[in-house]
Amino acid sequence: MQLENSVALVTGAASGIGETTAKTLAAKGARIALVDRDEEQIERVMQDILAAGGQCVAIAADVTSEEDTARFVARTVETFGQLNIAVSCAGIIRDGTMLNLDRETGKVSRKLSLDKWNSVIDVNLTGTFLTLRDAAEAMVNGGWDGLLVPISSVNKIGQVGQLNYSATKAALERFPKIIVGEFLLRKIRHIRCVGIAPGYTETKILTEMNQDALQAILKDVHLGRLIKPQEIADMIAYCAQNEALNATTIEITGGLCFPGNIAK
Ligand SMILES: NC(=O)c1ccc[n+]([C@@H]2O[C@H](COP(=O)([O-])OP(=O)(O)OC[C@H]3O[C@@H](n4cnc5c(N)ncnc54)[C@H](O)[C@@H]3O)[C@@H](O)[C@H]2O)c1
């Protein structure tokens, strides 16, 4: 797919990976719909893109709302006449172990709340489902070439303290195979789906993570540093351009390994 004159919708575009992806695609000639619930920050990103000579529209929306996902897809098509790329970057973490024990009694003192569980499932999993479903609907009905990009995570492997988050990212990792399988069945040949599973990336979501755990994990990263959002954004742009990439989730982790776990 040519990025020049394509139309890309990016959720979570007010910050981090979504912001950098939106700016990168805009710099390569795509017209961009910026979606985020943070109105002030998507306005800022929009001004940056316009100042750099790009074309974009900012749409404040909550990806967990079915009315909102239908609205932002419709607004994108009304504004730019088509939709080719949908990148679902909106995501949150609400970490905590399933059970907390009282140090003295050894009995359970606190459980992971249903609220923490539901909020992560709603944004990461349901929000991505609604975003990609409605984007795909527009692409099929419009007959436009398309790419759907769910964002998984290296923590799909199962991070302790992230039962909710890891569950969503493990599920999202499977989206490309299932969605493209369905497209094959329905003879929809013009839309691809490629997932991205980033490793630990320098964005504000990491500041909410347990910092001791983060430092411990970084020791296992061959690259020896956090990944830059630009490195993820460049991969997403490449996925759009290389039509052989399809029905898979690509890990971009800087070489996260677990040498301590090697069987001896
Ligand atoms: N940063 C990392 O290390 C890392 C690693 C792996 C995967 N990821 C994933 O990449 C994606 C982007 O993460 P990031 O690091 O850029 O985070 P970030 O916190 O910088 O950005 C996330 C954006 O999503 C928006 N958002 C949250 N809930 C929303 C909702 N209900 N509706 C609309 N917008 C909403 C936030 O306002 C924010 O602008 C997430 O799905 C995250 O899980 C991040």
mmCIF file of C-alpha atoms and ligand atoms in Angstrom:
data_model
loop_
_atom_site.group_PDB
_atom_site.id
_atom_site.type_symbol
_atom_site.label_atom_id
_atom_site.label_comp_id
_atom_site.label_asym_id
_atom_site.label_seq_id
_atom_site.Cartn_x
_atom_site.Cartn_y
_atom_site.Cartn_z
ATOM 1 C CA MET A 1 0.000 0.000 0.000
ATOM 2 C CA GLN A 2 1.232 3.499 -0.824
ATOM 3 C CA LEU A 3 1.124 5.805 2.209
ATOM 4 C CA GLU A 4 0.933 8.931 0.048
ATOM 5 C CA ASN A 5 -2.739 10.036 -0.004
ATOM 6 C CA SER A 6 -3.896 7.071 2.056
ATOM 7 C CA VAL A 7 -6.112 7.698 5.096
ATOM 8 C CA ALA A 8 -5.123 6.400 8.523
ATOM 9 C CA LEU A 9 -7.114 6.379 11.745
ATOM 10 C CA VAL A 10 -5.033 6.112 14.921
ATOM 11 C CA THR A 11 -6.569 5.653 18.377
ATOM 12 C CA GLY A 12 -4.568 6.600 21.453
ATOM 13 C CA ALA A 13 -3.072 9.306 19.232
ATOM 14 C CA ALA A 14 -2.640 11.851 22.037
ATOM 15 C CA SER A 15 0.457 10.205 23.454
ATOM 16 C CA GLY A 16 3.287 7.720 23.071
ATOM 17 C CA ILE A 17 3.194 5.124 20.313
ATOM 18 C CA GLY A 18 -0.104 6.409 18.855
ATOM 19 C CA GLU A 19 1.120 10.007 18.652
ATOM 20 C CA THR A 20 4.405 9.034 17.009
ATOM 21 C CA THR A 21 2.652 6.652 14.607
ATOM 22 C CA ALA A 22 0.204 9.379 13.565
ATOM 23 C CA LYS A 23 3.036 11.861 12.983
ATOM 24 C CA THR A 24 5.133 9.302 11.087
ATOM 25 C CA LEU A 25 2.278 8.301 8.764
ATOM 26 C CA ALA A 26 1.419 11.991 8.232
ATOM 27 C CA ALA A 27 5.045 12.763 7.329
ATOM 28 C CA LYS A 28 4.842 9.999 4.713
ATOM 29 C CA GLY A 29 1.790 11.617 3.099
ATOM 30 C CA ALA A 30 -1.132 9.869 4.802
ATOM 31 C CA ARG A 31 -4.122 11.912 5.949
ATOM 32 C CA ILE A 32 -4.790 11.195 9.594
ATOM 33 C CA ALA A 33 -7.783 10.892 11.921
ATOM 34 C CA LEU A 34 -6.465 11.329 15.469
ATOM 35 C CA VAL A 35 -8.668 9.653 18.062
ATOM 36 C CA ASP A 36 -8.232 9.883 21.827
ATOM 37 C CA ARG A 37 -10.286 10.604 24.920
ATOM 38 C CA ASP A 38 -7.749 13.299 25.871
ATOM 39 C CA GLU A 39 -9.143 16.237 23.895
ATOM 40 C CA GLU A 40 -6.463 18.743 24.849
ATOM 41 C CA GLN A 41 -3.595 16.475 23.832
ATOM 42 C CA ILE A 42 -5.038 15.399 20.456
ATOM 43 C CA GLU A 43 -5.532 19.077 19.691
ATOM 44 C CA ARG A 44 -1.793 19.556 20.402
ATOM 45 C CA VAL A 45 -0.862 16.609 18.144
ATOM 46 C CA MET A 46 -3.151 17.970 15.419
ATOM 47 C CA GLN A 47 -1.446 21.379 15.578
ATOM 48 C CA ASP A 48 1.986 19.696 15.313
ATOM 49 C CA ILE A 49 0.925 17.730 12.215
ATOM 50 C CA LEU A 50 -0.688 20.751 10.553
ATOM 51 C CA ALA A 51 2.392 22.873 11.295
ATOM 52 C CA ALA A 52 4.550 20.222 9.600
ATOM 53 C CA GLY A 53 2.341 20.458 6.482
ATOM 54 C CA GLY A 54 0.288 17.312 7.109
ATOM 55 C CA GLN A 55 -3.463 16.817 6.899
ATOM 56 C CA CYS A 56 -5.423 15.612 9.913
ATOM 57 C CA VAL A 57 -8.577 15.803 11.950
ATOM 58 C CA ALA A 58 -8.830 15.345 15.719
ATOM 59 C CA ILE A 59 -11.803 13.423 17.110
ATOM 60 C CA ALA A 60 -12.319 13.178 20.862
ATOM 61 C CA ALA A 61 -13.791 9.770 21.614
ATOM 62 C CA ASP A 62 -13.803 6.845 23.995
ATOM 63 C CA VAL A 63 -12.940 3.554 22.262
ATOM 64 C CA THR A 64 -15.025 1.582 24.760
ATOM 65 C CA SER A 65 -18.209 3.205 23.426
ATOM 66 C CA GLU A 66 -19.869 1.605 20.413
ATOM 67 C CA GLU A 67 -21.467 4.953 19.471
ATOM 68 C CA ASP A 68 -18.047 6.601 19.562
ATOM 69 C CA THR A 69 -16.264 4.039 17.371
ATOM 70 C CA ALA A 70 -19.053 4.262 14.758
ATOM 71 C CA ARG A 71 -18.870 8.060 14.960
ATOM 72 C CA PHE A 72 -15.117 8.396 14.534
ATOM 73 C CA VAL A 73 -15.003 5.968 11.620
ATOM 74 C CA ALA A 74 -17.887 7.807 9.907
ATOM 75 C CA ARG A 75 -16.255 11.195 10.557
ATOM 76 C CA THR A 76 -12.947 9.970 9.083
ATOM 77 C CA VAL A 77 -14.674 8.828 5.887
ATOM 78 C CA GLU A 78 -16.733 12.055 5.667
ATOM 79 C CA THR A 79 -13.581 14.153 6.088
ATOM 80 C CA PHE A 80 -11.186 12.303 3.799
ATOM 81 C CA GLY A 81 -13.449 10.213 1.534
ATOM 82 C CA GLN A 82 -11.901 6.848 2.427
ATOM 83 C CA LEU A 83 -10.178 4.796 5.136
ATOM 84 C CA ASN A 84 -7.147 2.572 4.572
ATOM 85 C CA ILE A 85 -5.298 2.061 7.860
ATOM 86 C CA ALA A 86 -6.645 1.620 11.392
ATOM 87 C CA VAL A 87 -4.106 1.468 14.227
ATOM 88 C CA SER A 88 -5.590 0.668 17.624
ATOM 89 C CA CYS A 89 -3.132 2.183 20.106
ATOM 90 C CA ALA A 90 -5.528 3.233 22.884
ATOM 91 C CA GLY A 91 -4.544 1.161 25.889
ATOM 92 C CA ILE A 92 -4.199 1.285 29.666
ATOM 93 C CA ILE A 93 -2.642 -0.649 32.506
ATOM 94 C CA ARG A 94 -4.105 -1.110 35.997
ATOM 95 C CA ASP A 95 -1.568 -3.448 37.596
ATOM 96 C CA GLY A 96 -1.954 -5.532 40.718
ATOM 97 C CA THR A 97 -1.622 -9.124 41.821
ATOM 98 C CA MET A 98 -4.788 -11.223 41.895
ATOM 99 C CA LEU A 99 -4.369 -11.737 45.647
ATOM 100 C CA ASN A 100 -2.540 -9.744 48.305
ATOM 101 C CA LEU A 101 -1.706 -11.482 51.564
ATOM 102 C CA ASP A 102 -1.429 -10.011 55.010
ATOM 103 C CA ARG A 103 2.219 -10.388 56.055
ATOM 104 C CA GLU A 104 1.404 -11.447 59.580
ATOM 105 C CA THR A 105 -1.560 -13.756 59.130
ATOM 106 C CA GLY A 106 -0.805 -15.061 55.620
ATOM 107 C CA LYS A 107 -4.486 -14.629 54.828
ATOM 108 C CA VAL A 108 -5.841 -12.772 51.809
ATOM 109 C CA SER A 109 -6.125 -9.091 52.650
ATOM 110 C CA ARG A 110 -7.067 -7.729 49.203
ATOM 111 C CA LYS A 111 -8.117 -9.026 45.780
ATOM 112 C CA LEU A 112 -7.668 -7.528 42.305
ATOM 113 C CA SER A 113 -10.846 -5.481 41.961
ATOM 114 C CA LEU A 114 -13.454 -6.119 39.306
ATOM 115 C CA ASP A 115 -13.106 -2.453 38.393
ATOM 116 C CA LYS A 116 -9.372 -2.830 37.634
ATOM 117 C CA TRP A 117 -10.128 -6.000 35.674
ATOM 118 C CA ASN A 118 -13.004 -4.538 33.634
ATOM 119 C CA SER A 119 -11.353 -1.204 32.842
ATOM 120 C CA VAL A 120 -8.379 -2.907 31.138
ATOM 121 C CA ILE A 121 -10.563 -5.438 29.294
ATOM 122 C CA ASP A 122 -12.872 -2.635 28.140
ATOM 123 C CA VAL A 123 -10.186 -0.336 26.716
ATOM 124 C CA ASN A 124 -7.566 -2.769 25.423
ATOM 125 C CA LEU A 125 -9.718 -5.639 24.196
ATOM 126 C CA THR A 126 -13.244 -4.355 23.584
ATOM 127 C CA GLY A 127 -11.938 -0.968 22.392
ATOM 128 C CA THR A 128 -9.686 -2.654 19.828
ATOM 129 C CA PHE A 129 -12.481 -4.994 18.732
ATOM 130 C CA LEU A 130 -14.902 -2.090 18.176
ATOM 131 C CA THR A 131 -12.304 0.095 16.447
ATOM 132 C CA LEU A 132 -11.126 -2.613 14.048
ATOM 133 C CA ARG A 133 -14.632 -3.969 13.436
ATOM 134 C CA ASP A 134 -16.034 -0.582 12.465
ATOM 135 C CA ALA A 135 -12.952 0.345 10.432
ATOM 136 C CA ALA A 136 -13.174 -2.983 8.561
ATOM 137 C CA GLU A 137 -16.874 -2.399 7.892
ATOM 138 C CA ALA A 138 -16.059 0.939 6.243
ATOM 139 C CA MET A 139 -13.193 -0.601 4.219
ATOM 140 C CA VAL A 140 -15.391 -3.466 2.972
ATOM 141 C CA ASN A 141 -18.331 -1.215 2.087
ATOM 142 C CA GLY A 142 -16.030 1.373 0.489
ATOM 143 C CA GLY A 143 -13.973 -1.235 -1.392
ATOM 144 C CA TRP A 144 -10.734 0.443 -0.226
ATOM 145 C CA ASP A 145 -7.432 -1.350 0.342
ATOM 146 C CA GLY A 146 -6.961 -1.640 4.079
ATOM 147 C CA LEU A 147 -4.691 -2.573 6.954
ATOM 148 C CA LEU A 148 -5.868 -3.260 10.508
ATOM 149 C CA VAL A 149 -3.259 -3.006 13.279
ATOM 150 C CA PRO A 150 -4.073 -4.317 16.760
ATOM 151 C CA ILE A 151 -1.403 -3.503 19.361
ATOM 152 C CA SER A 152 -0.471 -6.458 21.530
ATOM 153 C CA SER A 153 2.560 -6.421 23.862
ATOM 154 C CA VAL A 154 5.527 -8.534 24.771
ATOM 155 C CA ASN A 155 3.652 -9.054 28.045
ATOM 156 C CA LYS A 156 1.236 -11.325 26.177
ATOM 157 C CA ILE A 157 3.615 -13.986 27.487
ATOM 158 C CA GLY A 158 2.079 -13.486 30.952
ATOM 159 C CA GLN A 159 3.503 -10.793 33.221
ATOM 160 C CA VAL A 160 3.034 -11.308 36.949
ATOM 161 C CA GLY A 161 0.958 -8.436 38.343
ATOM 162 C CA GLN A 162 -0.715 -7.914 34.972
ATOM 163 C CA LEU A 163 -3.357 -10.649 34.845
ATOM 164 C CA ASN A 164 -5.803 -8.188 33.267
ATOM 165 C CA TYR A 165 -3.322 -6.536 30.862
ATOM 166 C CA SER A 166 -1.563 -9.746 29.774
ATOM 167 C CA ALA A 167 -4.945 -11.409 29.172
ATOM 168 C CA THR A 168 -5.929 -8.626 26.747
ATOM 169 C CA LYS A 169 -2.573 -8.612 24.964
ATOM 170 C CA ALA A 170 -2.532 -12.413 24.581
ATOM 171 C CA ALA A 171 -5.998 -12.200 23.034
ATOM 172 C CA LEU A 172 -5.004 -9.339 20.708
ATOM 173 C CA GLU A 173 -1.991 -11.322 19.516
ATOM 174 C CA ARG A 174 -4.462 -13.813 17.970
ATOM 175 C CA PHE A 175 -6.605 -11.164 16.230
ATOM 176 C CA PRO A 176 -4.686 -11.101 12.900
ATOM 177 C CA LYS A 177 -4.984 -14.866 12.312
ATOM 178 C CA ILE A 178 -8.675 -14.932 13.153
ATOM 179 C CA ILE A 179 -9.637 -11.782 11.243
ATOM 180 C CA VAL A 180 -7.670 -12.625 8.105
ATOM 181 C CA GLY A 181 -8.994 -16.185 8.246
ATOM 182 C CA GLU A 182 -12.474 -14.726 8.225
ATOM 183 C CA PHE A 183 -11.590 -12.411 5.322
ATOM 184 C CA LEU A 184 -10.291 -15.401 3.366
ATOM 185 C CA LEU A 185 -13.536 -17.253 4.002
ATOM 186 C CA ARG A 186 -15.574 -14.243 2.876
ATOM 187 C CA LYS A 187 -13.299 -13.581 -0.149
ATOM 188 C CA ILE A 188 -12.286 -10.179 1.240
ATOM 189 C CA ARG A 189 -8.854 -9.934 -0.353
ATOM 190 C CA HIS A 190 -8.137 -6.206 -0.036
ATOM 191 C CA ILE A 191 -7.794 -5.864 3.738
ATOM 192 C CA ARG A 192 -4.835 -7.177 5.741
ATOM 193 C CA CYS A 193 -4.346 -7.407 9.496
ATOM 194 C CA VAL A 194 -0.902 -7.226 11.101
ATOM 195 C CA GLY A 195 -0.447 -6.971 14.852
ATOM 196 C CA ILE A 196 2.455 -5.310 16.628
ATOM 197 C CA ALA A 197 3.733 -6.554 19.985
ATOM 198 C CA PRO A 198 6.030 -3.851 21.357
ATOM 199 C CA GLY A 199 8.534 -4.466 24.100
ATOM 200 C CA TYR A 200 9.221 -1.903 26.814
ATOM 201 C CA THR A 201 8.844 1.433 25.071
ATOM 202 C CA GLU A 202 9.627 4.925 26.319
ATOM 203 C CA THR A 203 6.088 6.294 26.879
ATOM 204 C CA LYS A 204 4.048 7.496 29.819
ATOM 205 C CA ILE A 205 2.272 4.128 30.270
ATOM 206 C CA LEU A 206 5.560 2.831 31.725
ATOM 207 C CA THR A 207 5.630 5.473 34.424
ATOM 208 C CA GLU A 208 2.519 3.783 35.867
ATOM 209 C CA MET A 209 4.309 0.437 36.011
ATOM 210 C CA ASN A 210 6.198 -0.855 39.048
ATOM 211 C CA GLN A 211 9.623 0.772 38.454
ATOM 212 C CA ASP A 212 11.603 -1.944 40.286
ATOM 213 C CA ALA A 213 9.995 -4.582 38.066
ATOM 214 C CA LEU A 214 10.835 -2.479 35.000
ATOM 215 C CA GLN A 215 14.510 -2.152 35.960
ATOM 216 C CA ALA A 216 14.696 -5.910 36.552
ATOM 217 C CA ILE A 217 13.157 -6.634 33.142
ATOM 218 C CA LEU A 218 15.491 -4.210 31.330
ATOM 219 C CA LYS A 219 18.439 -6.382 32.388
ATOM 220 C CA ASP A 220 17.023 -9.040 30.034
ATOM 221 C CA VAL A 221 16.787 -6.704 27.019
ATOM 222 C CA HIS A 222 19.662 -7.284 24.603
ATOM 223 C CA LEU A 223 19.342 -3.722 23.298
ATOM 224 C CA GLY A 224 20.052 -2.455 26.821
ATOM 225 C CA ARG A 225 17.513 0.381 26.737
ATOM 226 C CA LEU A 226 13.843 1.157 26.295
ATOM 227 C CA ILE A 227 12.532 1.091 22.722
ATOM 228 C CA LYS A 228 11.736 4.457 21.174
ATOM 229 C CA PRO A 229 8.153 5.077 19.991
ATOM 230 C CA GLN A 230 9.678 6.029 16.630
ATOM 231 C CA GLU A 231 11.046 2.495 16.239
ATOM 232 C CA ILE A 232 7.526 1.102 16.662
ATOM 233 C CA ALA A 233 5.989 3.737 14.372
ATOM 234 C CA ASP A 234 8.519 2.951 11.620
ATOM 235 C CA MET A 235 7.541 -0.724 11.812
ATOM 236 C CA ILE A 236 3.844 0.142 11.466
ATOM 237 C CA ALA A 237 4.582 2.316 8.411
ATOM 238 C CA TYR A 238 6.606 -0.554 6.938
ATOM 239 C CA CYS A 239 3.729 -3.000 7.557
ATOM 240 C CA ALA A 240 1.469 -0.746 5.493
ATOM 241 C CA GLN A 241 3.958 -0.713 2.632
ATOM 242 C CA ASN A 242 4.841 -4.436 2.563
ATOM 243 C CA GLU A 243 1.766 -6.310 1.361
ATOM 244 C CA ALA A 244 3.314 -9.702 2.081
ATOM 245 C CA LEU A 245 2.991 -9.046 5.804
ATOM 246 C CA ASN A 246 -0.370 -10.403 6.898
ATOM 247 C CA ALA A 247 -2.195 -12.470 9.532
ATOM 248 C CA THR A 248 0.659 -12.273 12.014
ATOM 249 C CA THR A 249 1.807 -10.323 15.068
ATOM 250 C CA ILE A 250 5.314 -8.912 14.924
ATOM 251 C CA GLU A 251 7.334 -8.587 18.124
ATOM 252 C CA ILE A 252 9.597 -5.552 18.359
ATOM 253 C CA THR A 253 11.268 -5.845 21.734
ATOM 254 C CA GLY A 254 14.954 -4.971 21.427
ATOM 255 C CA GLY A 255 15.686 -8.647 22.036
ATOM 256 C CA LEU A 256 13.873 -9.364 25.292
ATOM 257 C CA CYS A 257 15.197 -12.735 26.434
ATOM 258 C CA PHE A 258 15.038 -14.651 29.660
ATOM 259 C CA PRO A 259 18.592 -16.023 30.024
ATOM 260 C CA GLY A 260 17.956 -16.957 33.660
ATOM 261 C CA ASN A 261 15.307 -19.414 32.497
ATOM 262 C CA ILE A 262 17.491 -21.419 30.107
ATOM 263 C CA ALA A 263 17.293 -25.134 30.912
ATOM 264 C CA LYS A 264 20.681 -26.299 32.060
HETATM 265 N N1 LIG B 1 4.880 1.616 26.252
HETATM 266 C C1 LIG B 1 5.114 0.320 26.278
HETATM 267 O O1 LIG B 1 6.121 -0.157 26.813
HETATM 268 C C2 LIG B 1 4.175 -0.633 25.578
HETATM 269 C C3 LIG B 1 4.601 -1.961 25.416
HETATM 270 C C4 LIG B 1 3.757 -2.860 24.792
HETATM 271 C C5 LIG B 1 2.517 -2.449 24.341
HETATM 272 N N2 LIG B 1 2.131 -1.164 24.515
HETATM 273 C C6 LIG B 1 0.803 -0.806 24.029
HETATM 274 O O2 LIG B 1 0.897 0.244 23.080
HETATM 275 C C7 LIG B 1 -0.303 1.020 23.115
HETATM 276 C C8 LIG B 1 0.077 2.483 23.290
HETATM 277 O O3 LIG B 1 0.723 2.602 24.527
HETATM 278 P P1 LIG B 1 1.631 3.868 24.927
HETATM 279 O O4 LIG B 1 2.793 3.329 25.626
HETATM 280 O O5 LIG B 1 1.797 4.751 23.762
HETATM 281 O O6 LIG B 1 0.655 4.494 26.047
HETATM 282 P P2 LIG B 1 0.244 6.019 26.360
HETATM 283 O O7 LIG B 1 -0.332 5.982 27.728
HETATM 284 O O8 LIG B 1 1.377 6.946 26.070
HETATM 285 O O9 LIG B 1 -0.924 6.291 25.295
HETATM 286 C C9 LIG B 1 -2.168 5.653 25.362
HETATM 287 C C10 LIG B 1 -3.233 6.623 24.876
HETATM 288 O O10 LIG B 1 -4.491 5.924 24.888
HETATM 289 C C11 LIG B 1 -5.473 6.853 25.288
HETATM 290 N N3 LIG B 1 -6.651 6.148 25.806
HETATM 291 C C12 LIG B 1 -6.723 5.398 26.930
HETATM 292 N N4 LIG B 1 -7.968 4.944 27.099
HETATM 293 C C13 LIG B 1 -8.718 5.411 26.051
HETATM 294 C C14 LIG B 1 -10.075 5.293 25.681
HETATM 295 N N5 LIG B 1 -10.947 4.589 26.422
HETATM 296 N N6 LIG B 1 -10.497 5.903 24.544
HETATM 297 C C15 LIG B 1 -9.627 6.632 23.802
HETATM 298 N N7 LIG B 1 -8.332 6.797 24.108
HETATM 299 C C16 LIG B 1 -7.873 6.199 25.233
HETATM 300 C C17 LIG B 1 -4.801 7.697 26.359
HETATM 301 O O11 LIG B 1 -5.486 8.938 26.560
HETATM 302 C C18 LIG B 1 -3.410 7.878 25.769
HETATM 303 O O12 LIG B 1 -3.319 9.040 24.985
HETATM 304 C C19 LIG B 1 -1.141 0.459 24.274
HETATM 305 O O13 LIG B 1 -2.096 -0.454 23.763
HETATM 306 C C20 LIG B 1 -0.124 -0.281 25.106
HETATM 307 O O14 LIG B 1 -0.703 -1.334 25.838
HETATM 308 C C21 LIG B 1 2.925 -0.243 25.112
#
